[in-house]
């Protein structure tokens, strides 16, 4: 159920941010960063308040966030960059996605401190 909800949000993000003109996968980037921020907030909240049980955490993190974020699409898009010889966009996209995703998790956890 959580995965279905996350996948539905991922679909909506793709409908609004998919850019075939530039070839830059903004939709995948946005979904992965939003999911990273969200998982940081949820896990930060769970640790701070100890109010979510194991099933609720799995539903939200593994289900919803797992359905929202997409490593397989990210990997395929990098394959396309490499296959076309676009090494610069491959390097930029991969680096920016990983770094921003990790920062988003930390920001999510940090934001919980103010709730």
Coordinates of N, CA and C in Angstrom, one line a residue, residues 17-101:
X17 N 7.5 17.2 -14.4 CA 8.9 17.6 -14.5 C 9.6 16.8 -15.6
X18 N 9.0 15.9 -16.3 CA 9.7 15.2 -17.4 C 10.1 16.1 -18.5
X19 N 11.3 16.1 -18.9 CA 11.8 17.0 -19.9 C 12.5 16.3 -21.0
X20 N 11.8 16.0 -22.0 CA 12.5 15.3 -23.2 C 13.3 16.3 -24.0
X21 N 13.0 17.6 -23.8 CA 13.8 18.6 -24.6 C 15.2 18.7 -24.2
X22 N 15.5 18.7 -22.9 CA 16.9 18.9 -22.5 C 17.6 17.6 -22.3
X23 N 16.8 16.5 -22.1 CA 17.5 15.2 -21.8 C 17.9 15.1 -20.3
X24 N 17.7 16.1 -19.5 CA 18.1 16.0 -18.1 C 16.9 15.5 -17.4
X25 N 17.1 14.4 -16.6 CA 15.9 13.8 -15.9 C 15.6 14.5 -14.6
X26 N 15.0 15.6 -14.7 CA 14.6 16.4 -13.5 C 13.6 15.7 -12.7
X27 N 12.7 14.9 -13.3 CA 11.7 14.2 -12.6 C 12.3 13.1 -11.6
X28 N 13.2 12.4 -12.1 CA 13.9 11.4 -11.2 C 14.7 12.1 -10.1
X29 N 15.4 13.1 -10.5 CA 16.1 13.9 -9.5 C 15.2 14.4 -8.4
X30 N 14.1 15.0 -8.8 CA 13.2 15.6 -7.8 C 12.6 14.5 -6.9
X31 N 12.2 13.4 -7.5 CA 11.6 12.3 -6.7 C 12.6 11.7 -5.7
X32 N 13.8 11.6 -6.1 CA 14.8 11.0 -5.2 C 15.2 12.0 -4.1
X33 N 15.2 13.3 -4.4 CA 15.6 14.3 -3.4 C 14.4 14.5 -2.4
X34 N 13.2 14.5 -2.9 CA 12.0 14.6 -2.1 C 11.9 13.4 -1.1
X35 N 12.1 12.2 -1.7 CA 12.1 11.0 -0.9 C 13.2 11.0 0.2
X36 N 14.4 11.5 -0.2 CA 15.5 11.6 0.8 C 15.1 12.5 1.9
X37 N 14.6 13.7 1.6 CA 14.2 14.6 2.6 C 13.1 14.0 3.5
X38 N 12.1 13.4 2.9 CA 11.0 12.8 3.6 C 11.5 11.7 4.6
X39 N 12.4 10.9 4.1 CA 12.8 9.8 5.0 C 13.6 10.3 6.1
X40 N 14.4 11.4 5.9 CA 15.1 12.1 7.0 C 14.1 12.6 8.0
X41 N 13.0 13.3 7.6 CA 12.0 13.8 8.5 C 11.4 12.7 9.3
X42 N 11.0 11.6 8.6 CA 10.3 10.5 9.2 C 11.2 9.8 10.3
X43 N 12.4 9.5 9.9 CA 13.3 8.8 10.8 C 13.7 9.7 11.9
X44 N 13.9 11.0 11.7 CA 14.2 11.9 12.7 C 13.1 12.0 13.7
X45 N 11.8 12.1 13.2 CA 10.6 12.1 14.0 C 10.5 10.9 14.8
X46 N 10.7 9.7 14.2 CA 10.6 8.4 14.9 C 11.6 8.3 16.0
X47 N 12.8 8.8 15.8 CA 13.8 8.7 16.9 C 13.5 9.7 18.0
X48 N 13.1 10.9 17.6 CA 12.9 12.0 18.6 C 11.7 11.6 19.5
X49 N 10.6 11.2 18.9 CA 9.4 11.0 19.7 C 9.1 9.5 20.0
X50 N 9.8 8.6 19.4 CA 9.5 7.2 19.7 C 8.1 6.9 19.6
X51 N 7.4 7.4 18.6 CA 5.9 7.2 18.5 C 5.5 6.4 17.3
X52 N 6.4 5.9 16.5 CA 6.0 5.1 15.3 C 6.5 3.6 15.6
X53 N 5.6 2.7 15.4 CA 6.0 1.3 15.6 C 6.7 0.8 14.4
X54 N 7.2 -0.4 14.4 CA 8.0 -1.0 13.3 C 7.2 -1.1 12.0
X55 N 5.9 -1.5 12.1 CA 5.1 -1.6 10.9 C 4.9 -0.3 10.3
X56 N 4.6 0.8 11.1 CA 4.4 2.1 10.6 C 5.7 2.6 9.9
X57 N 6.8 2.4 10.5 CA 8.1 2.8 9.9 C 8.3 2.1 8.6
X58 N 8.1 0.8 8.5 CA 8.3 0.0 7.3 C 7.3 0.5 6.2
X59 N 6.1 0.8 6.6 CA 5.1 1.3 5.6 C 5.5 2.6 5.0
X60 N 6.0 3.5 5.8 CA 6.4 4.9 5.3 C 7.8 4.8 4.6
X61 N 8.8 4.2 5.3 CA 10.1 4.3 4.7 C 10.3 3.3 3.5
X62 N 10.1 2.0 3.8 CA 10.3 1.1 2.8 C 9.2 1.1 1.7
X63 N 8.0 1.3 2.2 CA 6.9 1.3 1.2 C 6.8 2.6 0.5
X64 N 6.3 3.7 1.2 CA 6.1 5.0 0.5 C 7.4 5.6 -0.1
X65 N 8.4 5.7 0.7 CA 9.7 6.3 0.2 C 10.3 5.4 -0.9
X66 N 10.2 4.1 -0.7 CA 10.7 3.1 -1.7 C 10.0 3.2 -3.0
X67 N 8.7 3.5 -2.9 CA 7.9 3.6 -4.2 C 8.1 5.0 -4.8
X68 N 8.4 6.0 -4.0 CA 8.6 7.3 -4.5 C 10.0 7.5 -5.2
X69 N 11.0 7.0 -4.5 CA 12.4 7.1 -5.1 C 12.6 6.0 -6.1
X70 N 13.6 6.2 -6.9 CA 13.8 5.2 -7.9 C 15.3 5.0 -8.3
X71 N 15.9 4.1 -7.8 CA 17.3 3.8 -8.1 C 17.4 3.2 -9.5
X72 N 16.5 2.4 -9.9 CA 16.6 1.7 -11.2 C 16.5 2.7 -12.3
X73 N 15.6 3.7 -12.2 CA 15.5 4.7 -13.3 C 16.7 5.5 -13.3
X74 N 17.2 5.9 -12.1 CA 18.5 6.7 -12.0 C 19.6 5.9 -12.7
X75 N 19.7 4.6 -12.4 CA 20.8 3.8 -13.0 C 20.7 3.8 -14.6
X76 N 19.4 3.6 -15.0 CA 19.2 3.6 -16.5 C 19.5 4.9 -17.1
X77 N 19.1 6.0 -16.5 CA 19.4 7.3 -17.1 C 20.9 7.6 -17.2
X78 N 21.7 7.1 -16.2 CA 23.1 7.2 -16.3 C 23.7 6.3 -17.4
X79 N 23.1 5.2 -17.6 CA 23.5 4.3 -18.7 C 23.3 5.0 -20.0
X80 N 22.1 5.7 -20.2 CA 21.9 6.5 -21.4 C 22.9 7.6 -21.6
X81 N 23.3 8.3 -20.5 CA 24.3 9.3 -20.6 C 25.6 8.7 -21.1
X82 N 26.0 7.6 -20.5 CA 27.3 7.0 -20.9 C 27.2 6.4 -22.3
X83 N 26.1 5.8 -22.7 CA 26.0 5.2 -24.0 C 26.1 6.3 -25.1
X84 N 25.6 7.5 -24.8 CA 25.6 8.6 -25.8 C 26.9 9.3 -25.7
X85 N 27.8 9.0 -24.8 CA 29.1 9.7 -24.7 C 29.0 11.0 -23.9
X86 N 27.9 11.2 -23.2 CA 27.7 12.4 -22.5 C 28.3 12.3 -21.1
X87 N 29.6 12.2 -21.0 CA 30.3 12.0 -19.7 C 30.1 13.1 -18.7
X88 N 30.0 14.3 -19.2 CA 29.9 15.5 -18.3 C 28.5 15.4 -17.6
X89 N 27.4 15.2 -18.3 CA 26.1 15.1 -17.7 C 26.0 13.9 -16.8
X90 N 26.7 12.8 -17.2 CA 26.7 11.6 -16.3 C 27.4 11.9 -15.0
X91 N 28.5 12.6 -15.1 CA 29.3 12.9 -13.8 C 28.5 13.9 -13.0
X92 N 28.0 14.9 -13.6 CA 27.2 15.9 -12.9 C 26.0 15.4 -12.2
X93 N 25.2 14.6 -13.0 CA 23.9 14.1 -12.5 C 24.1 13.1 -11.4
X94 N 25.1 12.2 -11.6 CA 25.4 11.2 -10.5 C 25.9 11.9 -9.2
X95 N 26.8 12.8 -9.4 CA 27.4 13.5 -8.2 C 26.4 14.3 -7.5
X96 N 25.7 15.1 -8.3 CA 24.7 16.0 -7.7 C 23.6 15.2 -7.0
X97 N 23.1 14.2 -7.6 CA 22.1 13.4 -7.0 C 22.5 12.7 -5.7
X98 N 23.7 12.1 -5.7 CA 24.1 11.5 -4.4 C 24.4 12.5 -3.3
X99 N 25.1 13.6 -3.7 CA 25.4 14.6 -2.6 C 24.1 15.3 -2.1
X100 N 23.2 15.7 -3.0 CA 22.0 16.4 -2.6 C 21.1 15.4 -1.9
X101 N 21.0 14.2 -2.2 CA 20.2 13.2 -1.5 C 20.7 13.0 -0.1

